[in-house]
Coordinates of C-alpha atoms and ligand atoms in Angstrom, one line a residue:
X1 CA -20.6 22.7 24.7
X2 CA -18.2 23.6 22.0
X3 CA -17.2 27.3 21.9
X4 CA -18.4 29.4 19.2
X5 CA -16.0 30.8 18.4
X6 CA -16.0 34.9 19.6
X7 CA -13.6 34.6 22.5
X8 CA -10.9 32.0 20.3
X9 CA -7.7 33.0 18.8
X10 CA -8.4 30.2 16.0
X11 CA -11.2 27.2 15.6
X12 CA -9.0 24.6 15.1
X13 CA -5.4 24.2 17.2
X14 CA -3.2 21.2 15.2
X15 CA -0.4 20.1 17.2
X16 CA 2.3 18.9 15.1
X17 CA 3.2 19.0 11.2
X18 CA 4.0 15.4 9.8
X19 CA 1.9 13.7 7.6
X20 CA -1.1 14.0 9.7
X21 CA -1.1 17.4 11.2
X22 CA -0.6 19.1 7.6
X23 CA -2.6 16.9 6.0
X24 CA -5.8 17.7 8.9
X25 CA -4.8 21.4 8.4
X26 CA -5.0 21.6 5.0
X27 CA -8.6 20.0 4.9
X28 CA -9.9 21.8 7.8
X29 CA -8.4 25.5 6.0
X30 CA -10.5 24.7 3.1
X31 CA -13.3 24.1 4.7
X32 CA -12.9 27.5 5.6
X33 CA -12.0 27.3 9.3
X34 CA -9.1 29.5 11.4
X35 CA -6.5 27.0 11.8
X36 CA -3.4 27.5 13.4
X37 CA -0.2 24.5 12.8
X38 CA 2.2 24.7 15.5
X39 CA 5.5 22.9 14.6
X40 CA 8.4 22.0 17.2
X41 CA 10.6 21.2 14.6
X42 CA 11.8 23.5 11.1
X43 CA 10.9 21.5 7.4
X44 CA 12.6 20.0 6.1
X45 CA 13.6 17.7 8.9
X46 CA 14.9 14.2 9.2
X47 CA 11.8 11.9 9.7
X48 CA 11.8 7.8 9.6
X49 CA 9.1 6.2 7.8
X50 CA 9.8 6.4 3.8
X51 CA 7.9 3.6 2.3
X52 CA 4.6 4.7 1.2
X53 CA 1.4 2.6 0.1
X54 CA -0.2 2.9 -3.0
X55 CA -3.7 4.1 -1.3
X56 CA -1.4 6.9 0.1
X57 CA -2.0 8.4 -3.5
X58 CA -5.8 9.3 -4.2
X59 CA -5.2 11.0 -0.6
X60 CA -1.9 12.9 -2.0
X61 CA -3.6 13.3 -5.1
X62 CA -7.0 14.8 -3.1
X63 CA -4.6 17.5 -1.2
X64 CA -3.3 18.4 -4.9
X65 CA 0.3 17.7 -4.0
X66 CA 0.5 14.1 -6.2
X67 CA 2.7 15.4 -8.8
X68 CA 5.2 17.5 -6.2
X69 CA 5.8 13.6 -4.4
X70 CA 6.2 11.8 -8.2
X71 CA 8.8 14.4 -8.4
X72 CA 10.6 13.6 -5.7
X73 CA 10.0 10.0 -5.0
X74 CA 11.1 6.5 -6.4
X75 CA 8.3 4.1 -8.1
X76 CA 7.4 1.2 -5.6
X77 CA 5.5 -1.6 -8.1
X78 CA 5.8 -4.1 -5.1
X79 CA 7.3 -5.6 -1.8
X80 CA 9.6 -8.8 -1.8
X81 CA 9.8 -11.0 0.8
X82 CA 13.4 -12.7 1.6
X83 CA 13.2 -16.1 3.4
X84 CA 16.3 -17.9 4.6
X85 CA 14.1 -20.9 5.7
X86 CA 12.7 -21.4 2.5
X87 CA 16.0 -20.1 0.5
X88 CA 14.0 -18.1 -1.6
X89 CA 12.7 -14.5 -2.3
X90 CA 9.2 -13.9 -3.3
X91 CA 7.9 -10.4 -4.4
X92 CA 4.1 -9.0 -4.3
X93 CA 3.5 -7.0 -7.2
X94 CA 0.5 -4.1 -6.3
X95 CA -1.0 -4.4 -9.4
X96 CA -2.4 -8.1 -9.0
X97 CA -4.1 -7.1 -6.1
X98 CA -7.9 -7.0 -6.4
X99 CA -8.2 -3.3 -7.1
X100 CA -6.0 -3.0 -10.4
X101 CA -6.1 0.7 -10.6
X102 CA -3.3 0.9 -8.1
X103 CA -0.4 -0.4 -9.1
X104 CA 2.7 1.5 -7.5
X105 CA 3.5 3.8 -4.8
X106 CA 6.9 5.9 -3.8
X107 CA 9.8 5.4 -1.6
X108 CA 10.5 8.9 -0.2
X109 CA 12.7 11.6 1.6
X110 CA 10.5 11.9 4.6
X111 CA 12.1 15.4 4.9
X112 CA 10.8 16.7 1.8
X113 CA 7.7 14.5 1.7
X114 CA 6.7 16.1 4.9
X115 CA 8.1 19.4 4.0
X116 CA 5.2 19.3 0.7
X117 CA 2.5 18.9 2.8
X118 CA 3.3 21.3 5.3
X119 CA 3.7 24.0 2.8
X120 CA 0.6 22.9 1.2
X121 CA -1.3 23.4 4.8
X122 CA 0.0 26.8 4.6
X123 CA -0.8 27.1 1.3
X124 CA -4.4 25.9 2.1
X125 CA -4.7 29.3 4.1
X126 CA -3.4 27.5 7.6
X127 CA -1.0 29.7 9.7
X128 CA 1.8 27.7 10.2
X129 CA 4.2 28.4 12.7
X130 CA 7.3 26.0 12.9
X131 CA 9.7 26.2 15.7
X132 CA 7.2 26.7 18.2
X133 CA 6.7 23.7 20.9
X134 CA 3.5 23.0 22.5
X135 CA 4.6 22.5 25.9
X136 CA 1.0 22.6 27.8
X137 CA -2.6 22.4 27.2
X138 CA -6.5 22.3 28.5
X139 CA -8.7 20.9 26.9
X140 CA -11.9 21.5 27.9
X141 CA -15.9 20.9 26.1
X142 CA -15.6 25.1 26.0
X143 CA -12.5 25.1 23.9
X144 CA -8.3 24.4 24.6
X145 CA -6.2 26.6 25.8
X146 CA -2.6 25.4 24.8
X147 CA 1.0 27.1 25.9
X148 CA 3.5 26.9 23.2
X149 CA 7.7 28.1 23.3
X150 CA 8.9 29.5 20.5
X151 CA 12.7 28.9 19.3
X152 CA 13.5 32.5 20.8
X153 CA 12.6 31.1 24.3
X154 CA 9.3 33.2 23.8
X155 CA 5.7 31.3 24.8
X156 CA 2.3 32.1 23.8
X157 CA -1.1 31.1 24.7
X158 CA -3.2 29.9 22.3
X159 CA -7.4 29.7 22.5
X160 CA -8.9 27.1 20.1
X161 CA -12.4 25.6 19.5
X162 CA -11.2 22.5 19.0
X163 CA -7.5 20.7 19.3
X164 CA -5.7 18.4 17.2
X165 CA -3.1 16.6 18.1
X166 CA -0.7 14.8 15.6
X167 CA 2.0 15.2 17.8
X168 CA 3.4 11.8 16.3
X169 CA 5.2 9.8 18.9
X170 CA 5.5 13.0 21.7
X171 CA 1.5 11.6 22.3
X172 CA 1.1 14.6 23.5
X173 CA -2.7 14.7 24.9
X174 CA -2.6 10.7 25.7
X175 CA 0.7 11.8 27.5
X176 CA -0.9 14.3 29.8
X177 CA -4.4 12.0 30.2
X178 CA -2.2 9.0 31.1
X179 CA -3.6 7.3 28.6
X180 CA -0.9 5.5 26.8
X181 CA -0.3 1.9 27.0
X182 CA 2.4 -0.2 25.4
X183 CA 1.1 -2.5 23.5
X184 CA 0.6 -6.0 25.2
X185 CA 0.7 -8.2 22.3
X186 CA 3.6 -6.4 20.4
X187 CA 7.0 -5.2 21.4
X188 CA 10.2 -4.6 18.8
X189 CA 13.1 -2.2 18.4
X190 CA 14.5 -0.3 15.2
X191 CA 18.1 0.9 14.5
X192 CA 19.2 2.3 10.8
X193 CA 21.2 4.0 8.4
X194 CA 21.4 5.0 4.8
X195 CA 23.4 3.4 2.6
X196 CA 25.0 4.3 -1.2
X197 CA 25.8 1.4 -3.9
X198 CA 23.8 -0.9 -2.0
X199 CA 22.4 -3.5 -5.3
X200 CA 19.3 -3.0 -6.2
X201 CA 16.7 -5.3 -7.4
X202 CA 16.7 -5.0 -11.6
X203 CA 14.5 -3.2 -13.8
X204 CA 11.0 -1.8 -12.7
X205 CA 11.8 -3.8 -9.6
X206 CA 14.4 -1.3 -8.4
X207 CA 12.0 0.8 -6.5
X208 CA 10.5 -2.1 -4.8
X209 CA 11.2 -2.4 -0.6
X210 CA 12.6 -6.0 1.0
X211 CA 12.0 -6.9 3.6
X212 CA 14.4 -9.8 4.8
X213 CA 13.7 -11.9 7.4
X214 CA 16.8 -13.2 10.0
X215 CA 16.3 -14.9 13.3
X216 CA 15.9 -12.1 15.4
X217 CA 13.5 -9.8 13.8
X218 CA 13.8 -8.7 10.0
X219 CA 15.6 -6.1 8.0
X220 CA 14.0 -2.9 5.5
X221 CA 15.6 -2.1 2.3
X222 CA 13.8 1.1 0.8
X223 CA 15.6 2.4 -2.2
X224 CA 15.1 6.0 -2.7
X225 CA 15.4 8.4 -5.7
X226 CA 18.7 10.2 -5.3
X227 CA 20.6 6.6 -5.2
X228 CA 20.8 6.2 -1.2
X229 CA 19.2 3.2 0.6
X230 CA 17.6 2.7 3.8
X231 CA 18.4 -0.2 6.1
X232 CA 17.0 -0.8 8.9
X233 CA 16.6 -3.9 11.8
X234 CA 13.5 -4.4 13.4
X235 CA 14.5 -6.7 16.3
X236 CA 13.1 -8.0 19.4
X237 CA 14.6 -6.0 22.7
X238 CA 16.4 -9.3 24.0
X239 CA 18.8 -8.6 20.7
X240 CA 19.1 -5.2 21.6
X241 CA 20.4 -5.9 24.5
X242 CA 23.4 -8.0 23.4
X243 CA 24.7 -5.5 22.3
X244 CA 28.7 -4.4 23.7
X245 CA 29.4 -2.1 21.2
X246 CA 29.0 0.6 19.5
X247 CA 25.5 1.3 17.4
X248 CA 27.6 1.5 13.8
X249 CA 29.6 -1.7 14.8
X250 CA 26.0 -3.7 16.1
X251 CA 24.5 -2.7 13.0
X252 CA 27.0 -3.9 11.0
X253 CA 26.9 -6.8 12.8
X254 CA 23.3 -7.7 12.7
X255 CA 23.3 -7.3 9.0
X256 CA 26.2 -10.3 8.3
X257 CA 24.0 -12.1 10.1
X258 CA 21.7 -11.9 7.3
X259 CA 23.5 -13.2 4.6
X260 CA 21.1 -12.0 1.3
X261 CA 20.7 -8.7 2.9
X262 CA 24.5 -8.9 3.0
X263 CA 25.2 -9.6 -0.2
X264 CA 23.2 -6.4 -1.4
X265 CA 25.1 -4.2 0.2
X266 CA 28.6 -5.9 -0.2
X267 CA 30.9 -2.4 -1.5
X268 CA 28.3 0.1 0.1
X269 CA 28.9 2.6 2.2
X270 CA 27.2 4.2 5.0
X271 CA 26.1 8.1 4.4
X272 CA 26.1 8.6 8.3
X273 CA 25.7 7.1 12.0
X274 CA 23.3 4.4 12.3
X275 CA 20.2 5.4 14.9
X276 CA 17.9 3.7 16.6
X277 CA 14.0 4.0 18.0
X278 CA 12.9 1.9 21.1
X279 CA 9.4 1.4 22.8
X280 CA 7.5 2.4 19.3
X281 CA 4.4 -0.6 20.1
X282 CA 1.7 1.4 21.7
X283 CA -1.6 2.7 21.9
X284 CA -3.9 4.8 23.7
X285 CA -7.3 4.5 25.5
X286 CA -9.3 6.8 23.7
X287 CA -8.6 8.7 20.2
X288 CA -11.1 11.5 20.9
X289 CA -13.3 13.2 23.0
X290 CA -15.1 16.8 24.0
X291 CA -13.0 18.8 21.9
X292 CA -10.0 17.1 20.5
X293 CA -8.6 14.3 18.8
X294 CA -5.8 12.1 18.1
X295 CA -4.6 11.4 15.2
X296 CA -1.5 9.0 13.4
X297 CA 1.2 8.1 16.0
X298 CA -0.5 10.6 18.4
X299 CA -3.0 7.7 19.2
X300 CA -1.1 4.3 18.6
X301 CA 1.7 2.7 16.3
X302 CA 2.5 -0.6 15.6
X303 CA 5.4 -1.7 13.7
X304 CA 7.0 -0.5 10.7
X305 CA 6.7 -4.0 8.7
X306 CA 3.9 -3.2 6.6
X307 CA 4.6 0.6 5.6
X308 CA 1.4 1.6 7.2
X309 CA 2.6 4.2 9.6
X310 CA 1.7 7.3 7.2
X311 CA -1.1 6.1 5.3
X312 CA -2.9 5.3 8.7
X313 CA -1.9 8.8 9.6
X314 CA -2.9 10.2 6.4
X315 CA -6.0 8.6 6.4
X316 CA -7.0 9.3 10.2
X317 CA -6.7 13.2 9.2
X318 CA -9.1 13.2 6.4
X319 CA -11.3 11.1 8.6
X320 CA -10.6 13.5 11.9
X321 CA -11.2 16.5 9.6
X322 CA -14.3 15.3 8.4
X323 CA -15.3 14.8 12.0
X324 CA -13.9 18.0 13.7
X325 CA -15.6 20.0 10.2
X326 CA -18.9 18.5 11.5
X327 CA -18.6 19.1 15.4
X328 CA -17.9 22.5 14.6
X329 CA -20.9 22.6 12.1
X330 CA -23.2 20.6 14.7
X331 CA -21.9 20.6 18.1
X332 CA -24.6 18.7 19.2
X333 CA -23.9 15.6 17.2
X334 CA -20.1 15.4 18.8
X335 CA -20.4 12.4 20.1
X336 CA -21.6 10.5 18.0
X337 CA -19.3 12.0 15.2
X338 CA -16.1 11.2 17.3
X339 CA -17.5 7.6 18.3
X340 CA -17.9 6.7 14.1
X341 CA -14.7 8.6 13.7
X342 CA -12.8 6.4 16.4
X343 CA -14.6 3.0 15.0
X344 CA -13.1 3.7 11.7
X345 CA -9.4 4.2 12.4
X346 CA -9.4 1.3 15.3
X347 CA -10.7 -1.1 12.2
X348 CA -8.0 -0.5 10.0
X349 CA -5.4 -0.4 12.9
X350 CA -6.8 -3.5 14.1
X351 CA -7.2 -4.9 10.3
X352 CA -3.1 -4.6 10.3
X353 CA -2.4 -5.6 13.6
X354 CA -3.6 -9.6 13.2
X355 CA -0.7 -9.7 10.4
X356 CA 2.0 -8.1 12.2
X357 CA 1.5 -9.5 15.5
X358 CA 2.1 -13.0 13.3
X359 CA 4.9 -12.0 10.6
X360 CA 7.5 -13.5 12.1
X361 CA 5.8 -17.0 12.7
X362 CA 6.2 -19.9 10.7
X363 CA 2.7 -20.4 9.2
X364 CA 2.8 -17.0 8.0
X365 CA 6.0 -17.1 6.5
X366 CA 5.0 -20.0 4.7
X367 CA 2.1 -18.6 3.3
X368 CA 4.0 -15.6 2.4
X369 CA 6.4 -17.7 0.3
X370 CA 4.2 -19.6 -1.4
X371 CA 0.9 -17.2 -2.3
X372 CA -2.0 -19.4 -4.2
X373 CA -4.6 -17.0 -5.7
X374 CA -7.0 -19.9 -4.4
X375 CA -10.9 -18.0 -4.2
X376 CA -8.7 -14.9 -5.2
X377 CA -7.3 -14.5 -1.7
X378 CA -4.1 -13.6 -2.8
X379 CA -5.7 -10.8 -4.6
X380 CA -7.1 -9.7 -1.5
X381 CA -3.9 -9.9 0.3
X382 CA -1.9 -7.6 -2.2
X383 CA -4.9 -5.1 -1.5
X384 CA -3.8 -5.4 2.5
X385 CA -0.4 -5.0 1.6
X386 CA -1.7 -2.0 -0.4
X387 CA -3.4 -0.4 2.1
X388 CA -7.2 -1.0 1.2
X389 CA -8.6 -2.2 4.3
X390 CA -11.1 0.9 4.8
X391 CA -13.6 0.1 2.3
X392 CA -16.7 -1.9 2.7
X393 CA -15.4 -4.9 0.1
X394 CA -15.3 -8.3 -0.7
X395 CA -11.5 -8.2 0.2
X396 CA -12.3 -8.6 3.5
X397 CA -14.8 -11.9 3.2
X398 CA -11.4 -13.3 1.2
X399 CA -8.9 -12.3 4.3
X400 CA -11.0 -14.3 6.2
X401 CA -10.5 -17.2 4.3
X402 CA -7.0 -16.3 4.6
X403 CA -7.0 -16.4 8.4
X404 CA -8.6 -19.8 8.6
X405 CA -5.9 -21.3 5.6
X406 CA -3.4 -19.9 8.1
X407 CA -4.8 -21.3 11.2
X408 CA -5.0 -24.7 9.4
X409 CA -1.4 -24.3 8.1
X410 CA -0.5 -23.3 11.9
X411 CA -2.4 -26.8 12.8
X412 CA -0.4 -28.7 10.6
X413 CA 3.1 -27.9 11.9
X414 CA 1.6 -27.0 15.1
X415 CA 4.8 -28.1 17.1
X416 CA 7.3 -25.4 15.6
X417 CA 4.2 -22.8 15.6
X418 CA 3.4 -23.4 18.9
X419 CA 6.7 -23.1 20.4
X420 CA 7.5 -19.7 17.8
X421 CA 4.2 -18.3 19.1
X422 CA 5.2 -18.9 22.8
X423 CA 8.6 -17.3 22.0
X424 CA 6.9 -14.3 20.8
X425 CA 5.2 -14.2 24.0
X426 CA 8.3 -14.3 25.7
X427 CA 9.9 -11.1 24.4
X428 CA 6.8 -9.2 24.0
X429 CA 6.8 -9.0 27.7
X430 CA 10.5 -7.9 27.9
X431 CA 10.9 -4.2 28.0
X432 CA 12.6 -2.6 25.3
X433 CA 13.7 0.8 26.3
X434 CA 15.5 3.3 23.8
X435 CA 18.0 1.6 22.0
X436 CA 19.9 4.9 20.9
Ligands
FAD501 C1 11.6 2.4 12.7 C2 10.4 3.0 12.0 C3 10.3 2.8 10.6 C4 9.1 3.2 9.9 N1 9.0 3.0 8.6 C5 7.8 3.4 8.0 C6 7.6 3.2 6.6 O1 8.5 2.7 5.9 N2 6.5 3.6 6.0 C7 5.5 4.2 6.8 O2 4.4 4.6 6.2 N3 5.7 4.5 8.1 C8 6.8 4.1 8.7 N4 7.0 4.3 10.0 C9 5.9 5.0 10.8 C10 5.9 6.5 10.4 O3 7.1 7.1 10.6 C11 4.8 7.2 11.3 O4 3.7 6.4 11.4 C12 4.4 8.6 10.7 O5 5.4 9.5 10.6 C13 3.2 9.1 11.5 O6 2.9 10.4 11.1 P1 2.3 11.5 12.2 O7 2.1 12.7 11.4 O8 1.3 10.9 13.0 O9 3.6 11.7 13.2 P2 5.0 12.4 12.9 O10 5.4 12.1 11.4 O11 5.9 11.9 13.9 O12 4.8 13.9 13.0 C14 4.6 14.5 14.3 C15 5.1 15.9 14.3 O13 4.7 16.6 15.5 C16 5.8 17.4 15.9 N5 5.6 17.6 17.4 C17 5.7 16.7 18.3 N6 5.4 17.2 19.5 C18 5.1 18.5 19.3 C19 4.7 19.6 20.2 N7 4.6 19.4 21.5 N8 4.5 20.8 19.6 C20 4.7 21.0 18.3 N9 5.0 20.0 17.4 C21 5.2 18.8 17.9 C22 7.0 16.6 15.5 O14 8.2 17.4 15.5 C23 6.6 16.0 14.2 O15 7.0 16.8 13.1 C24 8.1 3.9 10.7 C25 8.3 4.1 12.1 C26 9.4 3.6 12.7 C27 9.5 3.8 14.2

């Protein structure tokens, strides 16, 4: 039985303040709870991630932050695709998609992105400690007691009602349950860098991100507002481990093998060492339970190819503070709460998943570069790549359709699918390791 309350230092504990722990603190603070954001890190920080979604804004706009992140961050009208097998480029422009009313997103500094929300959690009436690491917790159906060290080398014990954790990739509580898996069906490997002069698309276009496709993974190209670019390789871990020297010089490297990606940044010069992020495919056994929840990277992520890492951890928090607002209301009804709260995030997770797991096959490709708005399922796709897979719509009826056009497209060249797919097999099961 939940706590209520008398012997706690706060009622809610959030773990963690990127995109999902502000976001769940400033939601739970107005709905008038004691919240308490503990932070290892000091905003603004360096954060990948910095291609938003244009459902990302009603949430932005529903924290009352919207116009703070137009100020800071570069229009995104769309996403082009780069194909060297098809020797052409083909871009999705957000406002065909079957919900018009969101045309464009941003292309943002994750530091200051993330440094918005976490003031607005503060500003929200959360107490928001940064420099202070979580380094051990209880969770139990009384309440959590967590251990946190301060910069100084000081700790403190903290006594919570309920815990959140949006401790991004650190997993925290799926760390200390043993609950994290890497992902069976997925496996890939980032390095990047930011670049300045890279070429830009023209026009209205110049915000848009490409992603260019190469034969060992693909390459990001996010343009973002004070003229820099960011580049990155997503590659499978058999590339990584070619490498002989060092991560500047591979980087380089991979990108000439990419001749259109190439081309943009022909006279452009790096701001800073490239970096690089290994074993990023996971996810966990359970998102909640007595107590606590997981939310964003803290239960799973996936792959970066679709921008969805900080909508889905946007949107998980104004789901998970919806649910932790009503277990603290009703303790009675926790379960079933955190079971409805869990069923949602997994569907849009899982709504993603199907496409990433096959972005790098032929069919898909194909389809990619040559969309047909036949029974409006392009439509529907542009609202996928928008990030509208939550709400009860026909969208989804029409990305079924899409599945069975790509299954039949898959059919037709099954040969060079077949063998891609069983690739793919291949160096899923090869572990990746960090790649820094
Ligand atoms: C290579 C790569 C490229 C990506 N590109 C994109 C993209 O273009 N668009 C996109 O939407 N997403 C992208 N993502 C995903 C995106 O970065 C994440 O999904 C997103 O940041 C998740 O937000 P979060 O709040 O869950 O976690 P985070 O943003 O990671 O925040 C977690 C916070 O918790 C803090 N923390 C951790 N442990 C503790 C602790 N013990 N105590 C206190 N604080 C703690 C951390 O310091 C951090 O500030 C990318 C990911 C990768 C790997």
């Amino acid at each position: 039985m939940l706590s209520n309350g008398s012997d706690c230092d706060c009622d809610v504990l959030v773990v963690g303040g990127g995109p999902a722990g502000s976001t769940a603190a400033a939601l739970l603070a107005e709905k008038g709870h004691r919240v308490v954001l503990l932070e290892k890190d000091r905003h603004p920080r360096f954060h990948i991630g910095e291609s938003l979604l244009p459902c990302n804004l009603p949430l932005l706009q529903r924290l009352g932050v919207l116009e703070e992140v137009e100020r800071i961050g570069m229009l995104k009208y769309g996403a082009e695709f780069v194909s060297p097998y098809h020797g052409k480029a083909v871009t999705f422009d957000f406002a065909n998609a079957w919900d018009k009313s969101r045309p464009y997103a941003y292309q943002v500094r994750r530091s200051e992105f993330d440094h918005i929300l976490i003031r607005n959690a503060a500003a929200k009436g959360a107490t928001v400690v940064e420099g202070c690491k979580v380094t051990d917790v209880e969770v139990g159906e009384g309440g959590s007691v967590a251990t946190a060290r301060r910069d100084d080398g000081t700790t403190r014990t903290i006594r919570a009602r309920f815990l959140v954790d949006a401790s991004g990739r650190d997993t925290l509580l799926a760390s200390r349950f043993g609950i994290k898996r890497r992902n069976a069906k997925h496996n890939s490997a980032a390095m990047f860098g930011h670049f300045t002069g890279a070429r830009r698309l023209p026009g209205k276009a110049e915000g848009n991100i490409t992603v260019f496709w190469f034969d060992h993974g693909w390459f990001w190209f996010i343009p973002l507002a004070d003229g820099t670019t960011s580049v990155g390789a997503v590659c499978w871990p058999y590339y990584f481990k070619t490498r002989k020297t060092d991560q500047t010089r591979f980087f380089l490297d991979t990108v000439a093998l990419c001749p259109a990606l190439a081309e943009r940044l022909e006279g452009a010069e790096l701001t800073g060492p490239v970096t690089g992020t290994g074993n990023f495919s996971y996810q966990s056994d359970r998102m909640a339970g007595p107590g606590y929840v997981m939310l964003g990277d803290a239960f799973a992520f996936i792959d970066p190819v679709f921008s969805t890492g900080v909508y889905l951890a946007m949107n998980s928090a104004f789901e998970g503070a919806e649910a932790v607002d009503a277990c603290l209301r009703e303790p009675t009804r926790q379960q079933q709460v955190l079971k409805r709260f869990e069923r949602s995030v997994r569907r849009g997770i899982g709504t993603f998943s199907w496409y990433i797991y096959r972005v790098t096959t032929p069919a898909l490709r194909n389809l990619f570069m040559g969309p047909r708005n036949v029974l409006r399922v392009e439509e529907a796709l542009l609202s996928l790549l928008a990030g509208d897979v939550f709400r009860p719509s026909p969208i989804r009826a029409r990305l079924r359709i899409f599945k069975v056009i790509y299954y039949a497209n898959a059919l037709l060249d099954f040969r060079r699918n077949h063998a891609a797919w069983r690739k793919r097999r291949q160096n899923v099961r090869a572990p990746v390791g960090e790649v820094v």
